[in-house]
Coordinates of C-alpha atoms in Angstrom, one line a residue:
P1 CA 11.0 71.4 -46.4
H2 CA 10.8 68.0 -45.3
I3 CA 9.7 65.7 -48.2
V4 CA 9.7 62.0 -48.5
K5 CA 8.2 59.4 -50.7
E6 CA 6.1 56.7 -48.9
T7 CA 3.9 53.7 -49.9
V8 CA 0.6 54.7 -48.0
K9 CA -1.0 52.1 -46.0
N10 CA -4.3 51.8 -44.5
G11 CA -4.2 53.8 -41.1
D12 CA -1.3 55.8 -42.0
V13 CA -1.3 59.3 -40.7
L14 CA 0.0 62.4 -42.5
V15 CA 1.2 65.5 -40.3
I16 CA 1.9 68.7 -42.0
G17 CA 3.3 71.6 -39.8
C18 CA 5.1 74.8 -40.1
D19 CA 8.6 75.2 -39.0
G20 CA 7.3 76.2 -35.6
I21 CA 6.2 72.7 -34.9
W22 CA 8.9 71.1 -36.5
D23 CA 11.6 73.3 -34.5
Q24 CA 10.0 71.7 -31.4
L25 CA 8.9 68.2 -32.4
T26 CA 11.0 65.5 -34.1
D27 CA 9.4 62.8 -36.3
D28 CA 10.0 60.6 -33.5
M29 CA 8.0 62.4 -31.1
V30 CA 5.2 62.4 -33.0
R31 CA 5.5 59.0 -34.1
V32 CA 5.3 57.8 -30.4
V33 CA 2.1 59.7 -29.6
T34 CA 0.2 58.9 -32.7
P35 CA -1.5 55.6 -32.0
R36 CA -3.1 57.7 -28.7
F37 CA -5.1 60.0 -30.9
Q38 CA -6.0 57.6 -33.9
K39 CA -9.8 58.8 -33.3
D40 CA -9.5 62.3 -33.6
P41 CA -7.3 64.2 -35.9
Q42 CA -8.5 67.6 -34.7
I43 CA -7.4 66.8 -31.0
F44 CA -4.1 65.5 -32.4
A45 CA -3.5 68.6 -34.2
Q46 CA -4.2 70.5 -31.3
M47 CA -2.0 68.5 -28.9
L48 CA 0.9 68.8 -31.2
R49 CA 0.2 72.6 -31.4
D50 CA 0.1 72.8 -27.7
H51 CA 3.1 70.6 -27.0
A52 CA 5.4 72.7 -29.4
F53 CA 4.3 75.8 -27.4
F54 CA 5.0 74.2 -24.3
L55 CA 8.6 73.3 -25.4
G56 CA 9.3 76.7 -26.5
S57 CA 8.4 77.8 -29.7
S58 CA 8.1 81.2 -30.1
D59 CA 7.2 81.0 -34.1
N60 CA 3.8 80.5 -35.5
L61 CA 2.5 77.2 -35.0
S62 CA 0.1 75.6 -37.9
V63 CA -0.3 71.9 -38.0
I64 CA -2.6 69.6 -40.1
V65 CA -3.3 65.8 -39.3
V66 CA -4.8 63.7 -42.0
Y67 CA -5.8 60.1 -41.5
L68 CA -5.1 58.4 -44.9
P69 CA -7.3 55.4 -45.1
F70 CA -6.6 53.3 -48.5
Q71 CA -8.6 50.9 -50.2
G72 CA -6.9 48.6 -52.3
M73 CA -8.0 48.0 -55.8

């Protein structure tokens, strides 16, 4: 598993994917396209799934995209 501890900021995006996704896509690849999909997490997740398939993944492809709006105290 890929586990990191980060401070959440307003507008951050969490992408949770199985190995079929991460075997084909790098963190940097996902980071580059994130701004294009800020309005629709479902479309973003579908695009990541489809891109991993296009790149040759033959594993299962599950991905969840969560936008993390953070309200300060």
